[in-house]
Structures are given as C-alpha cells and as structure tokens.
Amino acid sequence: MLNRRQFLAFATAAFAAGCQNQAQLPPRPARPGTPGADGVKVSSDFAQMYRAMPGERFPLPAIDLSKIDPVYYRQLVDYSAPEPAGTIIVDTPNRFLYLTMAGGKAMRYGVGIGRAGFAWGGRARIQHKRAWPTWTPPAEMIARQPDLEKYREGMPPGLDNPLGARALYIFEGNRDTLYRLHGTADTWSIGKAVSSGCVRLLQQDVIDLYNRVPNGTPIVVRQA
C-alpha cells in the first residue's frame, strides 16, 4: 500500500496543483538506438492508431506523431512482471505505463509523469472511470489564480479540460489519492515530468486503456 506519510504529503500537493502543467524539467536524453521523432516516417499502423476520432463527444483530431519520440507510441511488448494479468504498472523513471497481459505480454503506453518533488509510488486500484470528466480546481489554486473562480463548481468537459477525454481515479482502500490517469492534448508532455502527480496519456491512448480495464483494476506505481 502507499506509504501513509508520503500519501498525505503528495496528495495535498496534487490537490493544490489540480493536475495542471507545472514547470517542465529538462528533457531526458534520447535512448541509445532510438530514432528521434523528427524525420522519422510513421508507419500506417501507428497513423491509424492515432487517427482522428470524429465520433467522440468532442471530436478529437489526429495526433501529429512527428512531435513524439516513437518509443512512446502504444505497442504490444514482451514484459515479465510478478503482478497478474490485468494490472496497470507505471514505470515512472522510463515514462511508460504497462497493462499486463497473459503470456508475458503487455500493452505499453508512453506517459507524462509528476515533476520532481511530486513523485509518488505504491499500490492502489482504479476505483472508477469517467468519459469526458469535469475538472474542479481546488480552492488553493483558485486563490492563486482568481480567473479560475468561474470553474469553482467544475470546468465542463471539452478539448480544453485538463483531464482530457478520459480519467481513471486512483484510490487506496476507500480513500481518494487525488491522483488520476488521464488524457492530455499536450502531446509534447509525453515522456517528460511536467504534472504535479497525475499520469497523463495521449487522448487516443487513454481511450484505449479506458476500454481495456474495469473498475477495481490494481495499479502499481514504481519509482525505480
């Protein structure tokens, strides 16, 4: 389970930040042998995977994959883990989220994670999921940014909503950790440490994950 002292400290920080972007850390060096996004021809499979989704409640545009390191494209990979199939594992240092599957496989997604000072780790579960969720900024954030007063009762769903197209809510027992897995339109943030604790995925990826996991799905967040 999450360390109680860490949980309280990090949950307070996340609540105050409301999953919005924070100051961006310097980008990590490219992995050896991994081509940069610029100049890389995107295969038709990936182009189809990240195509426009006009049937969504708020139609989503296609993702410009030239802006993302190909290592972070969604893909089925070999993956050995002690957790049973159907577990979400967030590999914080490497900016990956895995959904474990039978036969030593996993679906791997690139993610953006919490910036230094707001990292968190442990075991919890997905209590519930929301499609096109409402985002409610905490009172502390409204005090710092009075222009958010209009959203005190919640920011309606939409393309500009910080939680994106889907949100998965992480609980420890019956306690809301205030952390989320959620979508983002900020494609540049994938592979980086920019948020205050929430784990963000590309819109098309969070929809894919949302459709694969039920409420109650276990989640493990690893810091090393």
Tab-separated table of C-alpha atoms in Angstrom:
chain	number	residue	atom	x	y	z
A	1	MET	CA	0.000	0.000	0.000
A	2	LEU	CA	1.069	3.614	-0.337
A	3	ASN	CA	3.283	4.897	2.457
A	4	ARG	CA	0.860	6.880	4.626
A	5	ARG	CA	3.164	9.828	5.242
A	6	GLN	CA	4.061	10.024	1.537
A	7	PHE	CA	0.429	9.642	0.605
A	8	LEU	CA	-0.688	12.598	2.708
A	9	ALA	CA	2.131	14.844	1.558
A	10	PHE	CA	1.821	14.032	-2.115
A	11	ALA	CA	-1.972	14.010	-2.133
A	12	THR	CA	-2.006	17.515	-0.667
A	13	ALA	CA	0.429	18.683	-3.320
A	14	ALA	CA	-1.558	17.084	-6.106
A	15	PHE	CA	-4.792	18.564	-4.829
A	16	ALA	CA	-3.262	22.021	-4.753
A	17	ALA	CA	-1.982	21.625	-8.293
A	18	GLY	CA	-5.104	20.093	-9.781
A	19	CYS	CA	-3.192	18.083	-12.442
A	20	GLN	CA	-2.301	21.167	-14.434
A	21	ASN	CA	1.057	21.650	-16.104
A	22	GLN	CA	3.920	22.856	-13.958
A	23	ALA	CA	7.435	23.979	-14.821
A	24	GLN	CA	8.983	21.490	-17.216
A	25	LEU	CA	12.174	19.691	-16.259
A	26	PRO	CA	14.987	19.388	-18.816
A	27	PRO	CA	14.150	16.630	-21.316
A	28	ARG	CA	15.762	13.254	-20.770
A	29	PRO	CA	18.494	12.249	-23.239
A	30	ALA	CA	17.300	10.101	-26.130
A	31	ARG	CA	17.694	6.375	-25.595
A	32	PRO	CA	20.627	4.844	-27.471
A	33	GLY	CA	19.388	3.331	-30.684
A	34	THR	CA	16.063	5.147	-30.538
A	35	PRO	CA	15.481	7.444	-33.512
A	36	GLY	CA	14.314	10.945	-32.816
A	37	ALA	CA	10.805	11.920	-33.893
A	38	ASP	CA	11.970	14.459	-36.463
A	39	GLY	CA	12.327	12.976	-39.898
A	40	VAL	CA	11.003	9.543	-38.923
A	41	LYS	CA	8.402	8.140	-41.258
A	42	VAL	CA	5.365	6.997	-39.298
A	43	SER	CA	4.014	3.595	-40.309
A	44	SER	CA	0.428	3.306	-41.449
A	45	ASP	CA	-0.329	1.162	-38.380
A	46	PHE	CA	0.629	3.948	-35.996
A	47	ALA	CA	-1.072	6.570	-38.147
A	48	GLN	CA	-4.286	4.532	-37.929
A	49	MET	CA	-3.862	4.048	-34.179
A	50	TYR	CA	-3.629	7.799	-33.621
A	51	ARG	CA	-6.139	8.865	-36.256
A	52	ALA	CA	-8.818	11.488	-35.741
A	53	MET	CA	-11.826	10.316	-33.725
A	54	PRO	CA	-14.803	12.315	-35.032
A	55	GLY	CA	-17.279	10.046	-33.249
A	56	GLU	CA	-16.202	11.209	-29.790
A	57	ARG	CA	-18.467	13.535	-27.803
A	58	PHE	CA	-15.873	16.200	-28.565
A	59	PRO	CA	-14.229	15.158	-31.851
A	60	LEU	CA	-10.533	14.509	-31.420
A	61	PRO	CA	-8.007	15.483	-34.090
A	62	ALA	CA	-5.354	13.091	-35.318
A	63	ILE	CA	-2.095	13.251	-33.351
A	64	ASP	CA	0.957	14.658	-35.108
A	65	LEU	CA	3.305	11.782	-34.355
A	66	SER	CA	6.319	13.653	-35.712
A	67	LYS	CA	6.247	15.562	-32.415
A	68	ILE	CA	6.617	12.408	-30.286
A	69	ASP	CA	9.578	10.057	-29.865
A	70	PRO	CA	8.461	6.767	-31.488
A	71	VAL	CA	9.481	4.839	-28.361
A	72	TYR	CA	6.366	6.280	-26.711
A	73	TYR	CA	3.911	5.030	-29.330
A	74	ARG	CA	1.438	2.489	-27.990
A	75	GLN	CA	2.596	-1.061	-28.699
A	76	LEU	CA	2.372	-4.683	-27.579
A	77	VAL	CA	5.656	-5.724	-25.963
A	78	ASP	CA	7.246	-8.637	-24.129
A	79	TYR	CA	7.050	-7.893	-20.419
A	80	SER	CA	7.728	-10.049	-17.376
A	81	ALA	CA	6.239	-8.933	-14.075
A	82	PRO	CA	5.189	-10.674	-10.846
A	83	GLU	CA	1.797	-8.966	-10.995
A	84	PRO	CA	-1.090	-10.905	-12.579
A	85	ALA	CA	-2.511	-10.128	-15.996
A	86	GLY	CA	-4.786	-7.109	-15.933
A	87	THR	CA	-2.555	-4.998	-13.670
A	88	ILE	CA	-1.560	-1.425	-14.556
A	89	ILE	CA	2.122	-0.740	-13.875
A	90	VAL	CA	3.527	2.787	-14.154
A	91	ASP	CA	7.280	2.783	-14.769
A	92	THR	CA	7.959	6.329	-13.624
A	93	PRO	CA	11.695	6.605	-14.449
A	94	ASN	CA	11.193	5.409	-18.024
A	95	ARG	CA	7.860	7.198	-18.640
A	96	PHE	CA	5.907	4.066	-19.534
A	97	LEU	CA	2.589	2.599	-18.443
A	98	TYR	CA	2.102	-1.141	-18.899
A	99	LEU	CA	-1.122	-3.120	-18.857
A	100	THR	CA	-0.031	-6.681	-18.159
A	101	MET	CA	-1.440	-9.498	-20.285
A	102	ALA	CA	-1.227	-13.266	-20.356
A	103	GLY	CA	1.786	-14.986	-21.868
A	104	GLY	CA	4.413	-12.496	-20.752
A	105	LYS	CA	2.999	-9.650	-22.821
A	106	ALA	CA	1.848	-6.141	-22.025
A	107	MET	CA	0.350	-3.163	-23.797
A	108	ARG	CA	2.797	-0.303	-23.327
A	109	TYR	CA	1.893	3.388	-23.448
A	110	GLY	CA	4.111	6.453	-23.245
A	111	VAL	CA	3.167	8.801	-20.407
A	112	GLY	CA	3.970	12.127	-18.824
A	113	ILE	CA	4.517	11.895	-15.076
A	114	GLY	CA	4.740	14.073	-11.984
A	115	ARG	CA	7.633	16.506	-11.830
A	116	ALA	CA	10.368	16.189	-9.213
A	117	GLY	CA	9.020	16.807	-5.729
A	118	PHE	CA	5.586	15.403	-6.531
A	119	ALA	CA	6.572	11.851	-7.439
A	120	TRP	CA	4.622	9.089	-5.725
A	121	GLY	CA	4.624	5.345	-5.675
A	122	GLY	CA	2.879	2.315	-4.258
A	123	ARG	CA	-0.085	0.010	-4.820
A	124	ALA	CA	-3.678	1.088	-5.202
A	125	ARG	CA	-6.604	0.476	-7.557
A	126	ILE	CA	-8.802	2.154	-10.112
A	127	GLN	CA	-11.962	2.961	-8.188
A	128	HIS	CA	-13.923	4.328	-11.128
A	129	LYS	CA	-13.591	5.808	-14.603
A	130	ARG	CA	-15.134	8.800	-16.341
A	131	ALA	CA	-15.511	9.645	-20.009
A	132	TRP	CA	-15.042	13.367	-20.685
A	133	PRO	CA	-14.823	14.191	-16.969
A	134	THR	CA	-15.441	17.502	-15.241
A	135	TRP	CA	-12.360	19.156	-13.739
A	136	THR	CA	-12.740	21.076	-10.486
A	137	PRO	CA	-9.795	23.276	-9.457
A	138	PRO	CA	-9.122	23.181	-5.703
A	139	ALA	CA	-9.694	26.278	-3.594
A	140	GLU	CA	-5.941	26.756	-3.166
A	141	MET	CA	-5.497	27.028	-6.914
A	142	ILE	CA	-8.399	29.455	-7.286
A	143	ALA	CA	-6.832	31.633	-4.593
A	144	ARG	CA	-3.621	31.780	-6.620
A	145	GLN	CA	-5.387	32.153	-9.951
A	146	PRO	CA	-8.600	34.166	-9.460
A	147	ASP	CA	-9.501	33.752	-13.129
A	148	LEU	CA	-10.374	30.136	-12.264
A	149	GLU	CA	-13.214	31.277	-9.983
A	150	LYS	CA	-15.669	30.579	-12.786
A	151	TYR	CA	-14.742	26.892	-12.519
A	152	ARG	CA	-15.255	26.586	-8.750
A	153	GLU	CA	-18.203	24.279	-9.372
A	154	GLY	CA	-16.336	22.457	-12.132
A	155	MET	CA	-14.987	23.018	-15.630
A	156	PRO	CA	-17.251	21.347	-18.184
A	157	PRO	CA	-15.842	18.522	-20.287
A	158	GLY	CA	-14.189	19.526	-23.528
A	159	LEU	CA	-10.991	19.642	-25.514
A	160	ASP	CA	-9.536	22.287	-23.182
A	161	ASN	CA	-10.361	20.418	-19.971
A	162	PRO	CA	-7.101	19.385	-18.194
A	163	LEU	CA	-8.370	15.816	-17.656
A	164	GLY	CA	-8.896	15.226	-21.358
A	165	ALA	CA	-11.101	12.579	-22.903
A	166	ARG	CA	-10.972	10.038	-20.080
A	167	ALA	CA	-9.920	9.880	-16.427
A	168	LEU	CA	-9.258	6.860	-14.212
A	169	TYR	CA	-9.415	7.637	-10.483
A	170	ILE	CA	-6.855	6.042	-8.158
A	171	PHE	CA	-7.953	5.028	-4.643
A	172	GLU	CA	-6.175	3.440	-1.683
A	173	GLY	CA	-8.875	1.450	0.037
A	174	ASN	CA	-11.814	3.865	0.209
A	175	ARG	CA	-9.604	6.957	0.159
A	176	ASP	CA	-9.218	9.024	-2.996
A	177	THR	CA	-5.486	9.579	-3.524
A	178	LEU	CA	-6.357	12.594	-5.729
A	179	TYR	CA	-4.169	11.096	-8.470
A	180	ARG	CA	-5.539	10.274	-11.897
A	181	LEU	CA	-4.620	8.567	-15.114
A	182	HIS	CA	-5.997	10.968	-17.691
A	183	GLY	CA	-5.785	12.204	-21.242
A	184	THR	CA	-3.945	15.245	-22.472
A	185	ALA	CA	-3.877	17.339	-25.625
A	186	ASP	CA	-0.324	18.442	-24.736
A	187	THR	CA	1.477	15.881	-26.869
A	188	TRP	CA	4.844	17.477	-26.063
A	189	SER	CA	4.450	16.403	-22.436
A	190	ILE	CA	4.639	12.652	-23.179
A	191	GLY	CA	7.944	11.270	-21.963
A	192	LYS	CA	8.527	14.218	-19.640
A	193	ALA	CA	7.998	15.144	-15.998
A	194	VAL	CA	5.595	18.079	-16.032
A	195	SER	CA	2.475	17.500	-13.942
A	196	SER	CA	2.021	17.557	-10.172
A	197	GLY	CA	1.457	13.876	-9.733
A	198	CYS	CA	-1.121	12.756	-12.283
A	199	VAL	CA	-0.122	10.358	-15.052
A	200	ARG	CA	-1.094	11.672	-18.464
A	201	LEU	CA	-1.530	9.776	-21.718
A	202	LEU	CA	-2.257	10.787	-25.281
A	203	GLN	CA	-6.002	11.138	-25.816
A	204	GLN	CA	-6.197	8.109	-28.109
A	205	ASP	CA	-4.139	6.080	-25.647
A	206	VAL	CA	-6.213	6.906	-22.584
A	207	ILE	CA	-9.343	5.935	-24.515
A	208	ASP	CA	-7.716	2.613	-25.426
A	209	LEU	CA	-6.704	1.983	-21.795
A	210	TYR	CA	-10.139	3.057	-20.520
A	211	ASN	CA	-11.768	0.473	-22.783
A	212	ARG	CA	-9.453	-2.324	-21.624
A	213	VAL	CA	-9.667	-2.055	-17.822
A	214	PRO	CA	-12.656	-2.405	-15.462
A	215	ASN	CA	-13.268	-0.643	-12.174
A	216	GLY	CA	-11.195	-2.265	-9.443
A	217	THR	CA	-8.133	-2.768	-11.642
A	218	PRO	CA	-4.983	-2.907	-9.487
A	219	ILE	CA	-2.292	-0.309	-10.185
A	220	VAL	CA	1.360	-0.286	-9.168
A	221	VAL	CA	3.459	2.888	-9.490
A	222	ARG	CA	7.190	2.204	-9.463
A	223	GLN	CA	9.803	4.837	-8.793
A	224	ALA	CA	12.805	2.644	-9.635
